[in-house]
Amino acid sequence: MTTDPLAPLLALADITAAVERARERFDQALGHRALRRHGGQVAAEVSLRSAVASAALEGVVHEREEVRAGTVTDPVLQGALRVAGSLPGLSELWPKAPRQALAKLHVLAARDIVPEAELGRPVPDPVVATRLDGLAGLVAGGTKVSPLVLAAVVHGELLNLRPFAGPSGVVARGAARLVLLASGFDPRGLLAVDVGHRKREPEYVGSAGAFATGTPDGLRSWLRHYMAAVEVGADQLTAIGDEILAAA
């Protein structure tokens, strides 16, 4: 019997409980009345807010209403919008060919930022290549842990590796959301977890650095942050639903 490489993460103190709390918070948010008749509108708003948050985490901060109005031409923000919009269409490819999906995310994120010859191509580093292969193996069925845990690992590893030139954080956040879509945990893309990362940005940055150490405490710090961000994302879904119903 092959041992699940991510199973030990669930033995870290408080992590199993944190994962369960995050899952329950999202399940509760999925009961919102707005999703019955306005699900597409809710998903579009989640996508917009996720993109704005992801760009902000790259240091490109714009007001949401400016972005909604179409007046922001910044290439990082535009890349984040393209990535967010592409996720439903990549959900079938992701578990079958994760490296191909990552390349597509990078093309979308880094267009007009890095030279065309570098789009979709990981940096030429054998360590990066080996670790990307390991990550692809996990995504393609190499683990049975909760999709929340796999998403956290994919996100943390891509942030740490920076395997692509340009706004690699946008790629990392897109890939983590893609885990949740493709696994069926969040098939409609309703969980605004990137908003949670943005709202807890100092913790996000610190725990990502801790994850990079590979120590049990570092991994625990990142996982705890990720689950807290999921809870914020679930609350954001509820807030969006409330706003849409109020405007209807």
JSON list of C-alpha atoms in Angstrom, two decimals:
[
{"chain": "A", "resi": 1, "resn": "MET", "atom": "CA", "xyz": [0.00, 0.00, 0.00]},
{"chain": "A", "resi": 2, "resn": "THR", "atom": "CA", "xyz": [1.35, 3.41, -1.00]},
{"chain": "A", "resi": 3, "resn": "THR", "atom": "CA", "xyz": [1.37, 6.01, 1.74]},
{"chain": "A", "resi": 4, "resn": "ASP", "atom": "CA", "xyz": [-0.40, 9.28, 0.94]},
{"chain": "A", "resi": 5, "resn": "PRO", "atom": "CA", "xyz": [2.36, 11.94, 0.96]},
{"chain": "A", "resi": 6, "resn": "LEU", "atom": "CA", "xyz": [0.03, 14.64, 2.31]},
{"chain": "A", "resi": 7, "resn": "ALA", "atom": "CA", "xyz": [-1.64, 12.57, 5.02]},
{"chain": "A", "resi": 8, "resn": "PRO", "atom": "CA", "xyz": [0.92, 13.59, 7.69]},
{"chain": "A", "resi": 9, "resn": "LEU", "atom": "CA", "xyz": [-0.29, 17.19, 7.36]},
{"chain": "A", "resi": 10, "resn": "LEU", "atom": "CA", "xyz": [-3.57, 16.20, 8.98]},
{"chain": "A", "resi": 11, "resn": "ALA", "atom": "CA", "xyz": [-1.66, 15.03, 12.05]},
{"chain": "A", "resi": 12, "resn": "LEU", "atom": "CA", "xyz": [-0.35, 18.54, 12.70]},
{"chain": "A", "resi": 13, "resn": "ALA", "atom": "CA", "xyz": [-1.95, 20.17, 15.71]},
{"chain": "A", "resi": 14, "resn": "ASP", "atom": "CA", "xyz": [-5.38, 21.74, 15.04]},
{"chain": "A", "resi": 15, "resn": "ILE", "atom": "CA", "xyz": [-5.24, 21.20, 11.27]},
{"chain": "A", "resi": 16, "resn": "THR", "atom": "CA", "xyz": [-7.96, 18.56, 10.92]},
{"chain": "A", "resi": 17, "resn": "ALA", "atom": "CA", "xyz": [-10.30, 20.73, 13.00]},
{"chain": "A", "resi": 18, "resn": "ALA", "atom": "CA", "xyz": [-9.39, 23.84, 10.96]},
{"chain": "A", "resi": 19, "resn": "VAL", "atom": "CA", "xyz": [-10.12, 22.02, 7.69]},
{"chain": "A", "resi": 20, "resn": "GLU", "atom": "CA", "xyz": [-13.48, 20.84, 9.00]},
{"chain": "A", "resi": 21, "resn": "ARG", "atom": "CA", "xyz": [-14.39, 24.35, 10.20]},
{"chain": "A", "resi": 22, "resn": "ALA", "atom": "CA", "xyz": [-13.54, 25.83, 6.81]},
{"chain": "A", "resi": 23, "resn": "ARG", "atom": "CA", "xyz": [-15.56, 23.20, 4.98]},
{"chain": "A", "resi": 24, "resn": "GLU", "atom": "CA", "xyz": [-18.58, 23.74, 7.23]},
{"chain": "A", "resi": 25, "resn": "ARG", "atom": "CA", "xyz": [-18.39, 27.53, 6.81]},
{"chain": "A", "resi": 26, "resn": "PHE", "atom": "CA", "xyz": [-18.44, 27.16, 3.03]},
{"chain": "A", "resi": 27, "resn": "ASP", "atom": "CA", "xyz": [-21.26, 24.61, 3.17]},
{"chain": "A", "resi": 28, "resn": "GLN", "atom": "CA", "xyz": [-23.33, 27.10, 5.17]},
{"chain": "A", "resi": 29, "resn": "ALA", "atom": "CA", "xyz": [-22.65, 29.88, 2.67]},
{"chain": "A", "resi": 30, "resn": "LEU", "atom": "CA", "xyz": [-23.76, 27.62, -0.19]},
{"chain": "A", "resi": 31, "resn": "GLY", "atom": "CA", "xyz": [-27.26, 27.65, 1.29]},
{"chain": "A", "resi": 32, "resn": "HIS", "atom": "CA", "xyz": [-27.72, 31.34, 0.49]},
{"chain": "A", "resi": 33, "resn": "ARG", "atom": "CA", "xyz": [-31.00, 32.15, -1.24]},
{"chain": "A", "resi": 34, "resn": "ALA", "atom": "CA", "xyz": [-29.29, 34.26, -3.89]},
{"chain": "A", "resi": 35, "resn": "LEU", "atom": "CA", "xyz": [-27.70, 31.16, -5.40]},
{"chain": "A", "resi": 36, "resn": "ARG", "atom": "CA", "xyz": [-31.10, 29.75, -6.39]},
{"chain": "A", "resi": 37, "resn": "ARG", "atom": "CA", "xyz": [-31.91, 32.44, -8.93]},
{"chain": "A", "resi": 38, "resn": "HIS", "atom": "CA", "xyz": [-28.76, 34.55, -9.26]},
{"chain": "A", "resi": 39, "resn": "GLY", "atom": "CA", "xyz": [-26.00, 31.93, -9.16]},
{"chain": "A", "resi": 40, "resn": "GLY", "atom": "CA", "xyz": [-24.31, 33.18, -12.32]},
{"chain": "A", "resi": 41, "resn": "GLN", "atom": "CA", "xyz": [-24.27, 36.74, -11.06]},
{"chain": "A", "resi": 42, "resn": "VAL", "atom": "CA", "xyz": [-22.81, 35.63, -7.74]},
{"chain": "A", "resi": 43, "resn": "ALA", "atom": "CA", "xyz": [-20.09, 33.61, -9.48]},
{"chain": "A", "resi": 44, "resn": "ALA", "atom": "CA", "xyz": [-19.18, 36.57, -11.70]},
{"chain": "A", "resi": 45, "resn": "GLU", "atom": "CA", "xyz": [-18.85, 38.83, -8.66]},
{"chain": "A", "resi": 46, "resn": "VAL", "atom": "CA", "xyz": [-16.70, 36.25, -6.85]},
{"chain": "A", "resi": 47, "resn": "SER", "atom": "CA", "xyz": [-14.47, 36.05, -9.95]},
{"chain": "A", "resi": 48, "resn": "LEU", "atom": "CA", "xyz": [-14.11, 39.84, -10.09]},
{"chain": "A", "resi": 49, "resn": "ARG", "atom": "CA", "xyz": [-13.31, 40.21, -6.39]},
{"chain": "A", "resi": 50, "resn": "SER", "atom": "CA", "xyz": [-10.86, 37.30, -6.52]},
{"chain": "A", "resi": 51, "resn": "ALA", "atom": "CA", "xyz": [-8.98, 38.89, -9.42]},
{"chain": "A", "resi": 52, "resn": "VAL", "atom": "CA", "xyz": [-8.83, 42.29, -7.73]},
{"chain": "A", "resi": 53, "resn": "ALA", "atom": "CA", "xyz": [-7.53, 40.65, -4.55]},
{"chain": "A", "resi": 54, "resn": "SER", "atom": "CA", "xyz": [-4.96, 38.54, -6.41]},
{"chain": "A", "resi": 55, "resn": "ALA", "atom": "CA", "xyz": [-3.59, 41.56, -8.25]},
{"chain": "A", "resi": 56, "resn": "ALA", "atom": "CA", "xyz": [-3.41, 43.49, -4.97]},
{"chain": "A", "resi": 57, "resn": "LEU", "atom": "CA", "xyz": [-1.35, 40.68, -3.45]},
{"chain": "A", "resi": 58, "resn": "GLU", "atom": "CA", "xyz": [1.12, 41.26, -6.31]},
{"chain": "A", "resi": 59, "resn": "GLY", "atom": "CA", "xyz": [1.31, 44.90, -5.26]},
{"chain": "A", "resi": 60, "resn": "VAL", "atom": "CA", "xyz": [-1.12, 46.19, -7.89]},
{"chain": "A", "resi": 61, "resn": "VAL", "atom": "CA", "xyz": [-3.98, 47.77, -5.94]},
{"chain": "A", "resi": 62, "resn": "HIS", "atom": "CA", "xyz": [-7.09, 49.14, -7.64]},
{"chain": "A", "resi": 63, "resn": "GLU", "atom": "CA", "xyz": [-10.58, 49.94, -6.42]},
{"chain": "A", "resi": 64, "resn": "ARG", "atom": "CA", "xyz": [-13.08, 47.24, -7.32]},
{"chain": "A", "resi": 65, "resn": "GLU", "atom": "CA", "xyz": [-15.54, 49.69, -8.89]},
{"chain": "A", "resi": 66, "resn": "GLU", "atom": "CA", "xyz": [-12.84, 51.08, -11.18]},
{"chain": "A", "resi": 67, "resn": "VAL", "atom": "CA", "xyz": [-12.09, 47.55, -12.33]},
{"chain": "A", "resi": 68, "resn": "ARG", "atom": "CA", "xyz": [-15.78, 46.82, -12.79]},
{"chain": "A", "resi": 69, "resn": "ALA", "atom": "CA", "xyz": [-16.11, 49.94, -14.94]},
{"chain": "A", "resi": 70, "resn": "GLY", "atom": "CA", "xyz": [-13.32, 48.72, -17.21]},
{"chain": "A", "resi": 71, "resn": "THR", "atom": "CA", "xyz": [-11.08, 51.73, -16.68]},
{"chain": "A", "resi": 72, "resn": "VAL", "atom": "CA", "xyz": [-8.04, 49.85, -15.31]},
{"chain": "A", "resi": 73, "resn": "THR", "atom": "CA", "xyz": [-5.56, 48.76, -17.98]},
{"chain": "A", "resi": 74, "resn": "ASP", "atom": "CA", "xyz": [-2.72, 47.62, -15.69]},
{"chain": "A", "resi": 75, "resn": "PRO", "atom": "CA", "xyz": [-1.35, 44.35, -17.18]},
{"chain": "A", "resi": 76, "resn": "VAL", "atom": "CA", "xyz": [-1.11, 42.52, -13.85]},
{"chain": "A", "resi": 77, "resn": "LEU", "atom": "CA", "xyz": [-4.73, 43.30, -13.04]},
{"chain": "A", "resi": 78, "resn": "GLN", "atom": "CA", "xyz": [-5.80, 42.34, -16.55]},
{"chain": "A", "resi": 79, "resn": "GLY", "atom": "CA", "xyz": [-3.87, 39.09, -16.22]},
{"chain": "A", "resi": 80, "resn": "ALA", "atom": "CA", "xyz": [-5.57, 38.33, -12.92]},
{"chain": "A", "resi": 81, "resn": "LEU", "atom": "CA", "xyz": [-8.95, 38.91, -14.55]},
{"chain": "A", "resi": 82, "resn": "ARG", "atom": "CA", "xyz": [-8.06, 36.58, -17.42]},
{"chain": "A", "resi": 83, "resn": "VAL", "atom": "CA", "xyz": [-6.90, 33.89, -15.00]},
{"chain": "A", "resi": 84, "resn": "ALA", "atom": "CA", "xyz": [-10.06, 34.15, -12.91]},
{"chain": "A", "resi": 85, "resn": "GLY", "atom": "CA", "xyz": [-12.24, 33.94, -15.99]},
{"chain": "A", "resi": 86, "resn": "SER", "atom": "CA", "xyz": [-10.39, 30.91, -17.36]},
{"chain": "A", "resi": 87, "resn": "LEU", "atom": "CA", "xyz": [-10.75, 28.61, -14.36]},
{"chain": "A", "resi": 88, "resn": "PRO", "atom": "CA", "xyz": [-14.07, 26.92, -15.23]},
{"chain": "A", "resi": 89, "resn": "GLY", "atom": "CA", "xyz": [-12.74, 26.10, -18.69]},
{"chain": "A", "resi": 90, "resn": "LEU", "atom": "CA", "xyz": [-9.54, 24.58, -17.30]},
{"chain": "A", "resi": 91, "resn": "SER", "atom": "CA", "xyz": [-11.16, 22.43, -14.63]},
{"chain": "A", "resi": 92, "resn": "GLU", "atom": "CA", "xyz": [-11.28, 19.29, -16.80]},
{"chain": "A", "resi": 93, "resn": "LEU", "atom": "CA", "xyz": [-7.70, 19.68, -18.03]},
{"chain": "A", "resi": 94, "resn": "TRP", "atom": "CA", "xyz": [-6.25, 20.31, -14.57]},
{"chain": "A", "resi": 95, "resn": "PRO", "atom": "CA", "xyz": [-6.30, 16.77, -13.09]},
{"chain": "A", "resi": 96, "resn": "LYS", "atom": "CA", "xyz": [-5.31, 15.18, -16.41]},
{"chain": "A", "resi": 97, "resn": "ALA", "atom": "CA", "xyz": [-2.48, 17.52, -17.41]},
{"chain": "A", "resi": 98, "resn": "PRO", "atom": "CA", "xyz": [-1.69, 19.91, -14.56]},
{"chain": "A", "resi": 99, "resn": "ARG", "atom": "CA", "xyz": [1.56, 21.17, -16.04]},
{"chain": "A", "resi": 100, "resn": "GLN", "atom": "CA", "xyz": [-0.24, 22.08, -19.26]},
{"chain": "A", "resi": 101, "resn": "ALA", "atom": "CA", "xyz": [-2.91, 23.88, -17.25]},
{"chain": "A", "resi": 102, "resn": "LEU", "atom": "CA", "xyz": [-0.25, 25.79, -15.32]},
{"chain": "A", "resi": 103, "resn": "ALA", "atom": "CA", "xyz": [1.36, 26.85, -18.59]},
{"chain": "A", "resi": 104, "resn": "LYS", "atom": "CA", "xyz": [-2.00, 28.16, -19.79]},
{"chain": "A", "resi": 105, "resn": "LEU", "atom": "CA", "xyz": [-2.47, 30.08, -16.53]},
{"chain": "A", "resi": 106, "resn": "HIS", "atom": "CA", "xyz": [0.93, 31.67, -16.96]},
{"chain": "A", "resi": 107, "resn": "VAL", "atom": "CA", "xyz": [0.18, 32.72, -20.54]},
{"chain": "A", "resi": 108, "resn": "LEU", "atom": "CA", "xyz": [-2.98, 34.42, -19.29]},
{"chain": "A", "resi": 109, "resn": "ALA", "atom": "CA", "xyz": [-1.36, 36.01, -16.24]},
{"chain": "A", "resi": 110, "resn": "ALA", "atom": "CA", "xyz": [1.87, 37.24, -17.81]},
{"chain": "A", "resi": 111, "resn": "ARG", "atom": "CA", "xyz": [0.80, 38.44, -21.26]},
{"chain": "A", "resi": 112, "resn": "ASP", "atom": "CA", "xyz": [2.17, 41.95, -21.88]},
{"chain": "A", "resi": 113, "resn": "ILE", "atom": "CA", "xyz": [4.47, 41.55, -18.86]},
{"chain": "A", "resi": 114, "resn": "VAL", "atom": "CA", "xyz": [7.14, 39.00, -19.83]},
{"chain": "A", "resi": 115, "resn": "PRO", "atom": "CA", "xyz": [8.66, 38.32, -23.28]},
{"chain": "A", "resi": 116, "resn": "GLU", "atom": "CA", "xyz": [6.44, 36.18, -25.48]},
{"chain": "A", "resi": 117, "resn": "ALA", "atom": "CA", "xyz": [9.08, 33.44, -25.65]},
{"chain": "A", "resi": 118, "resn": "GLU", "atom": "CA", "xyz": [8.81, 32.96, -21.87]},
{"chain": "A", "resi": 119, "resn": "LEU", "atom": "CA", "xyz": [5.02, 32.66, -21.73]},
{"chain": "A", "resi": 120, "resn": "GLY", "atom": "CA", "xyz": [3.93, 29.25, -20.50]},
{"chain": "A", "resi": 121, "resn": "ARG", "atom": "CA", "xyz": [7.51, 28.09, -19.98]},
{"chain": "A", "resi": 122, "resn": "PRO", "atom": "CA", "xyz": [8.87, 27.32, -16.50]},
{"chain": "A", "resi": 123, "resn": "VAL", "atom": "CA", "xyz": [12.26, 28.75, -15.61]},
{"chain": "A", "resi": 124, "resn": "PRO", "atom": "CA", "xyz": [15.06, 26.39, -16.75]},
{"chain": "A", "resi": 125, "resn": "ASP", "atom": "CA", "xyz": [15.99, 25.01, -13.35]},
{"chain": "A", "resi": 126, "resn": "PRO", "atom": "CA", "xyz": [16.20, 21.24, -12.69]},
{"chain": "A", "resi": 127, "resn": "VAL", "atom": "CA", "xyz": [15.06, 21.65, -9.08]},
{"chain": "A", "resi": 128, "resn": "VAL", "atom": "CA", "xyz": [11.97, 23.55, -10.22]},
{"chain": "A", "resi": 129, "resn": "ALA", "atom": "CA", "xyz": [11.27, 20.90, -12.87]},
{"chain": "A", "resi": 130, "resn": "THR", "atom": "CA", "xyz": [11.51, 18.08, -10.33]},
{"chain": "A", "resi": 131, "resn": "ARG", "atom": "CA", "xyz": [9.25, 19.81, -7.84]},
{"chain": "A", "resi": 132, "resn": "LEU", "atom": "CA", "xyz": [6.72, 20.70, -10.52]},
{"chain": "A", "resi": 133, "resn": "ASP", "atom": "CA", "xyz": [6.64, 17.03, -11.49]},
{"chain": "A", "resi": 134, "resn": "GLY", "atom": "CA", "xyz": [5.99, 16.12, -7.86]},
{"chain": "A", "resi": 135, "resn": "LEU", "atom": "CA", "xyz": [3.21, 18.67, -7.60]},
{"chain": "A", "resi": 136, "resn": "ALA", "atom": "CA", "xyz": [1.66, 17.43, -10.85]},
{"chain": "A", "resi": 137, "resn": "GLY", "atom": "CA", "xyz": [1.68, 13.90, -9.46]},
{"chain": "A", "resi": 138, "resn": "LEU", "atom": "CA", "xyz": [-0.28, 15.02, -6.41]},
{"chain": "A", "resi": 139, "resn": "VAL", "atom": "CA", "xyz": [-2.84, 16.86, -8.54]},
{"chain": "A", "resi": 140, "resn": "ALA", "atom": "CA", "xyz": [-3.25, 13.91, -10.89]},
{"chain": "A", "resi": 141, "resn": "GLY", "atom": "CA", "xyz": [-4.45, 11.59, -8.13]},
{"chain": "A", "resi": 142, "resn": "GLY", "atom": "CA", "xyz": [-1.41, 11.20, -5.90]},
{"chain": "A", "resi": 143, "resn": "THR", "atom": "CA", "xyz": [-3.28, 12.12, -2.73]},
{"chain": "A", "resi": 144, "resn": "LYS", "atom": "CA", "xyz": [-6.72, 11.57, -1.18]},
{"chain": "A", "resi": 145, "resn": "VAL", "atom": "CA", "xyz": [-6.64, 14.40, 1.37]},
{"chain": "A", "resi": 146, "resn": "SER", "atom": "CA", "xyz": [-9.32, 17.10, 1.38]},
{"chain": "A", "resi": 147, "resn": "PRO", "atom": "CA", "xyz": [-9.20, 19.37, -1.67]},
{"chain": "A", "resi": 148, "resn": "LEU", "atom": "CA", "xyz": [-8.71, 22.24, 0.79]},
{"chain": "A", "resi": 149, "resn": "VAL", "atom": "CA", "xyz": [-5.42, 20.72, 1.93]},
{"chain": "A", "resi": 150, "resn": "LEU", "atom": "CA", "xyz": [-4.29, 19.97, -1.63]},
{"chain": "A", "resi": 151, "resn": "ALA", "atom": "CA", "xyz": [-5.18, 23.51, -2.71]},
{"chain": "A", "resi": 152, "resn": "ALA", "atom": "CA", "xyz": [-3.14, 24.92, 0.18]},
{"chain": "A", "resi": 153, "resn": "VAL", "atom": "CA", "xyz": [-0.14, 22.78, -0.76]},
{"chain": "A", "resi": 154, "resn": "VAL", "atom": "CA", "xyz": [-0.37, 23.68, -4.46]},
{"chain": "A", "resi": 155, "resn": "HIS", "atom": "CA", "xyz": [-0.64, 27.35, -3.56]},
{"chain": "A", "resi": 156, "resn": "GLY", "atom": "CA", "xyz": [2.22, 27.32, -1.06]},
{"chain": "A", "resi": 157, "resn": "GLU", "atom": "CA", "xyz": [4.53, 25.31, -3.28]},
{"chain": "A", "resi": 158, "resn": "LEU", "atom": "CA", "xyz": [3.99, 27.52, -6.33]},
{"chain": "A", "resi": 159, "resn": "LEU", "atom": "CA", "xyz": [4.50, 30.67, -4.24]},
{"chain": "A", "resi": 160, "resn": "ASN", "atom": "CA", "xyz": [7.74, 29.20, -2.95]},
{"chain": "A", "resi": 161, "resn": "LEU", "atom": "CA", "xyz": [9.02, 27.86, -6.27]},
{"chain": "A", "resi": 162, "resn": "ARG", "atom": "CA", "xyz": [8.12, 30.86, -8.44]},
{"chain": "A", "resi": 163, "resn": "PRO", "atom": "CA", "xyz": [8.44, 28.57, -11.46]},
{"chain": "A", "resi": 164, "resn": "PHE", "atom": "CA", "xyz": [7.35, 31.21, -13.98]},
{"chain": "A", "resi": 165, "resn": "ALA", "atom": "CA", "xyz": [8.61, 34.69, -14.78]},
{"chain": "A", "resi": 166, "resn": "GLY", "atom": "CA", "xyz": [6.42, 37.65, -13.93]},
{"chain": "A", "resi": 167, "resn": "PRO", "atom": "CA", "xyz": [3.36, 37.58, -11.65]},
{"chain": "A", "resi": 168, "resn": "SER", "atom": "CA", "xyz": [3.80, 33.98, -10.47]},
{"chain": "A", "resi": 169, "resn": "GLY", "atom": "CA", "xyz": [1.63, 34.66, -7.42]},
{"chain": "A", "resi": 170, "resn": "VAL", "atom": "CA", "xyz": [-1.36, 35.17, -9.72]},
{"chain": "A", "resi": 171, "resn": "VAL", "atom": "CA", "xyz": [-0.61, 31.74, -11.21]},
{"chain": "A", "resi": 172, "resn": "ALA", "atom": "CA", "xyz": [-0.30, 30.18, -7.75]},
{"chain": "A", "resi": 173, "resn": "ARG", "atom": "CA", "xyz": [-3.61, 31.59, -6.57]},
{"chain": "A", "resi": 174, "resn": "GLY", "atom": "CA", "xyz": [-5.33, 30.58, -9.80]},
{"chain": "A", "resi": 175, "resn": "ALA", "atom": "CA", "xyz": [-3.99, 27.04, -9.51]},
{"chain": "A", "resi": 176, "resn": "ALA", "atom": "CA", "xyz": [-5.20, 26.75, -5.92]},
{"chain": "A", "resi": 177, "resn": "ARG", "atom": "CA", "xyz": [-8.70, 27.84, -6.94]},
{"chain": "A", "resi": 178, "resn": "LEU", "atom": "CA", "xyz": [-8.50, 25.38, -9.83]},
{"chain": "A", "resi": 179, "resn": "VAL", "atom": "CA", "xyz": [-7.93, 22.53, -7.35]},
{"chain": "A", "resi": 180, "resn": "LEU", "atom": "CA", "xyz": [-11.21, 23.43, -5.65]},
{"chain": "A", "resi": 181, "resn": "LEU", "atom": "CA", "xyz": [-13.14, 23.70, -8.91]},
{"chain": "A", "resi": 182, "resn": "ALA", "atom": "CA", "xyz": [-11.78, 20.54, -10.51]},
{"chain": "A", "resi": 183, "resn": "SER", "atom": "CA", "xyz": [-12.21, 18.42, -7.39]},
{"chain": "A", "resi": 184, "resn": "GLY", "atom": "CA", "xyz": [-15.90, 19.26, -7.14]},
{"chain": "A", "resi": 185, "resn": "PHE", "atom": "CA", "xyz": [-15.42, 21.03, -3.83]},
{"chain": "A", "resi": 186, "resn": "ASP", "atom": "CA", "xyz": [-16.32, 24.37, -5.45]},
{"chain": "A", "resi": 187, "resn": "PRO", "atom": "CA", "xyz": [-17.41, 23.49, -9.00]},
{"chain": "A", "resi": 188, "resn": "ARG", "atom": "CA", "xyz": [-19.07, 26.87, -9.66]},
{"chain": "A", "resi": 189, "resn": "GLY", "atom": "CA", "xyz": [-16.15, 28.97, -8.43]},
{"chain": "A", "resi": 190, "resn": "LEU", "atom": "CA", "xyz": [-18.05, 30.56, -5.54]},
{"chain": "A", "resi": 191, "resn": "LEU", "atom": "CA", "xyz": [-15.32, 30.55, -2.89]},
{"chain": "A", "resi": 192, "resn": "ALA", "atom": "CA", "xyz": [-13.48, 33.88, -2.84]},
{"chain": "A", "resi": 193, "resn": "VAL", "atom": "CA", "xyz": [-10.47, 32.53, -0.97]},
{"chain": "A", "resi": 194, "resn": "ASP", "atom": "CA", "xyz": [-8.16, 35.14, -2.52]},
{"chain": "A", "resi": 195, "resn": "VAL", "atom": "CA", "xyz": [-10.22, 37.83, -0.81]},
{"chain": "A", "resi": 196, "resn": "GLY", "atom": "CA", "xyz": [-9.37, 36.03, 2.44]},
{"chain": "A", "resi": 197, "resn": "HIS", "atom": "CA", "xyz": [-5.66, 36.11, 1.60]},
{"chain": "A", "resi": 198, "resn": "ARG", "atom": "CA", "xyz": [-5.89, 39.82, 0.85]},
{"chain": "A", "resi": 199, "resn": "LYS", "atom": "CA", "xyz": [-7.80, 40.64, 4.04]},
{"chain": "A", "resi": 200, "resn": "ARG", "atom": "CA", "xyz": [-5.17, 38.74, 6.04]},
{"chain": "A", "resi": 201, "resn": "GLU", "atom": "CA", "xyz": [-2.21, 39.82, 3.91]},
{"chain": "A", "resi": 202, "resn": "PRO", "atom": "CA", "xyz": [0.48, 40.11, 6.63]},
{"chain": "A", "resi": 203, "resn": "GLU", "atom": "CA", "xyz": [-0.42, 36.61, 7.82]},
{"chain": "A", "resi": 204, "resn": "TYR", "atom": "CA", "xyz": [-0.48, 35.41, 4.20]},
{"chain": "A", "resi": 205, "resn": "VAL", "atom": "CA", "xyz": [3.03, 36.66, 3.53]},
{"chain": "A", "resi": 206, "resn": "GLY", "atom": "CA", "xyz": [4.42, 35.43, 6.83]},
{"chain": "A", "resi": 207, "resn": "SER", "atom": "CA", "xyz": [2.88, 31.98, 6.68]},
{"chain": "A", "resi": 208, "resn": "ALA", "atom": "CA", "xyz": [3.93, 31.54, 3.03]},
{"chain": "A", "resi": 209, "resn": "GLY", "atom": "CA", "xyz": [7.48, 32.19, 4.16]},
{"chain": "A", "resi": 210, "resn": "ALA", "atom": "CA", "xyz": [7.01, 29.69, 6.96]},
{"chain": "A", "resi": 211, "resn": "PHE", "atom": "CA", "xyz": [5.71, 27.09, 4.48]},
{"chain": "A", "resi": 212, "resn": "ALA", "atom": "CA", "xyz": [8.89, 27.51, 2.45]},
{"chain": "A", "resi": 213, "resn": "THR", "atom": "CA", "xyz": [10.96, 26.26, 5.40]},
{"chain": "A", "resi": 214, "resn": "GLY", "atom": "CA", "xyz": [9.30, 22.85, 5.13]},
{"chain": "A", "resi": 215, "resn": "THR", "atom": "CA", "xyz": [9.24, 22.44, 8.90]},
{"chain": "A", "resi": 216, "resn": "PRO", "atom": "CA", "xyz": [6.16, 21.06, 10.69]},
{"chain": "A", "resi": 217, "resn": "ASP", "atom": "CA", "xyz": [5.58, 24.44, 12.34]},
{"chain": "A", "resi": 218, "resn": "GLY", "atom": "CA", "xyz": [5.95, 26.23, 9.02]},
{"chain": "A", "resi": 219, "resn": "LEU", "atom": "CA", "xyz": [3.53, 23.90, 7.26]},
{"chain": "A", "resi": 220, "resn": "ARG", "atom": "CA", "xyz": [1.06, 24.21, 10.13]},
{"chain": "A", "resi": 221, "resn": "SER", "atom": "CA", "xyz": [1.26, 28.02, 10.00]},
{"chain": "A", "resi": 222, "resn": "TRP", "atom": "CA", "xyz": [0.43, 28.05, 6.29]},
{"chain": "A", "resi": 223, "resn": "LEU", "atom": "CA", "xyz": [-2.39, 25.54, 6.56]},
{"chain": "A", "resi": 224, "resn": "ARG", "atom": "CA", "xyz": [-3.96, 27.44, 9.45]},
{"chain": "A", "resi": 225, "resn": "HIS", "atom": "CA", "xyz": [-3.79, 30.64, 7.42]},
{"chain": "A", "resi": 226, "resn": "TYR", "atom": "CA", "xyz": [-5.25, 28.97, 4.35]},
{"chain": "A", "resi": 227, "resn": "MET", "atom": "CA", "xyz": [-8.24, 27.59, 6.24]},
{"chain": "A", "resi": 228, "resn": "ALA", "atom": "CA", "xyz": [-8.84, 30.99, 7.85]},
{"chain": "A", "resi": 229, "resn": "ALA", "atom": "CA", "xyz": [-8.79, 32.56, 4.37]},
{"chain": "A", "resi": 230, "resn": "VAL", "atom": "CA", "xyz": [-11.34, 29.99, 3.21]},
{"chain": "A", "resi": 231, "resn": "GLU", "atom": "CA", "xyz": [-13.63, 31.06, 6.05]},
{"chain": "A", "resi": 232, "resn": "VAL", "atom": "CA", "xyz": [-13.27, 34.70, 4.99]},
{"chain": "A", "resi": 233, "resn": "GLY", "atom": "CA", "xyz": [-14.02, 33.64, 1.42]},
{"chain": "A", "resi": 234, "resn": "ALA", "atom": "CA", "xyz": [-17.15, 31.84, 2.56]},
{"chain": "A", "resi": 235, "resn": "ASP", "atom": "CA", "xyz": [-18.28, 34.94, 4.44]},
{"chain": "A", "resi": 236, "resn": "GLN", "atom": "CA", "xyz": [-17.61, 36.97, 1.28]},
{"chain": "A", "resi": 237, "resn": "LEU", "atom": "CA", "xyz": [-19.99, 34.66, -0.61]},
{"chain": "A", "resi": 238, "resn": "THR", "atom": "CA", "xyz": [-22.68, 35.38, 1.96]},
{"chain": "A", "resi": 239, "resn": "ALA", "atom": "CA", "xyz": [-22.05, 39.14, 1.69]},
{"chain": "A", "resi": 240, "resn": "ILE", "atom": "CA", "xyz": [-22.24, 39.03, -2.11]},
{"chain": "A", "resi": 241, "resn": "GLY", "atom": "CA", "xyz": [-25.49, 37.10, -1.93]},
{"chain": "A", "resi": 242, "resn": "ASP", "atom": "CA", "xyz": [-26.95, 39.64, 0.47]},
{"chain": "A", "resi": 243, "resn": "GLU", "atom": "CA", "xyz": [-25.93, 42.53, -1.80]},
{"chain": "A", "resi": 244, "resn": "ILE", "atom": "CA", "xyz": [-27.43, 40.91, -4.90]},
{"chain": "A", "resi": 245, "resn": "LEU", "atom": "CA", "xyz": [-30.72, 40.14, -3.17]},
{"chain": "A", "resi": 246, "resn": "ALA", "atom": "CA", "xyz": [-30.89, 43.68, -1.82]},
{"chain": "A", "resi": 247, "resn": "ALA", "atom": "CA", "xyz": [-30.42, 45.09, -5.32]},
{"chain": "A", "resi": 248, "resn": "ALA", "atom": "CA", "xyz": [-32.87, 42.70, -7.00]}
]
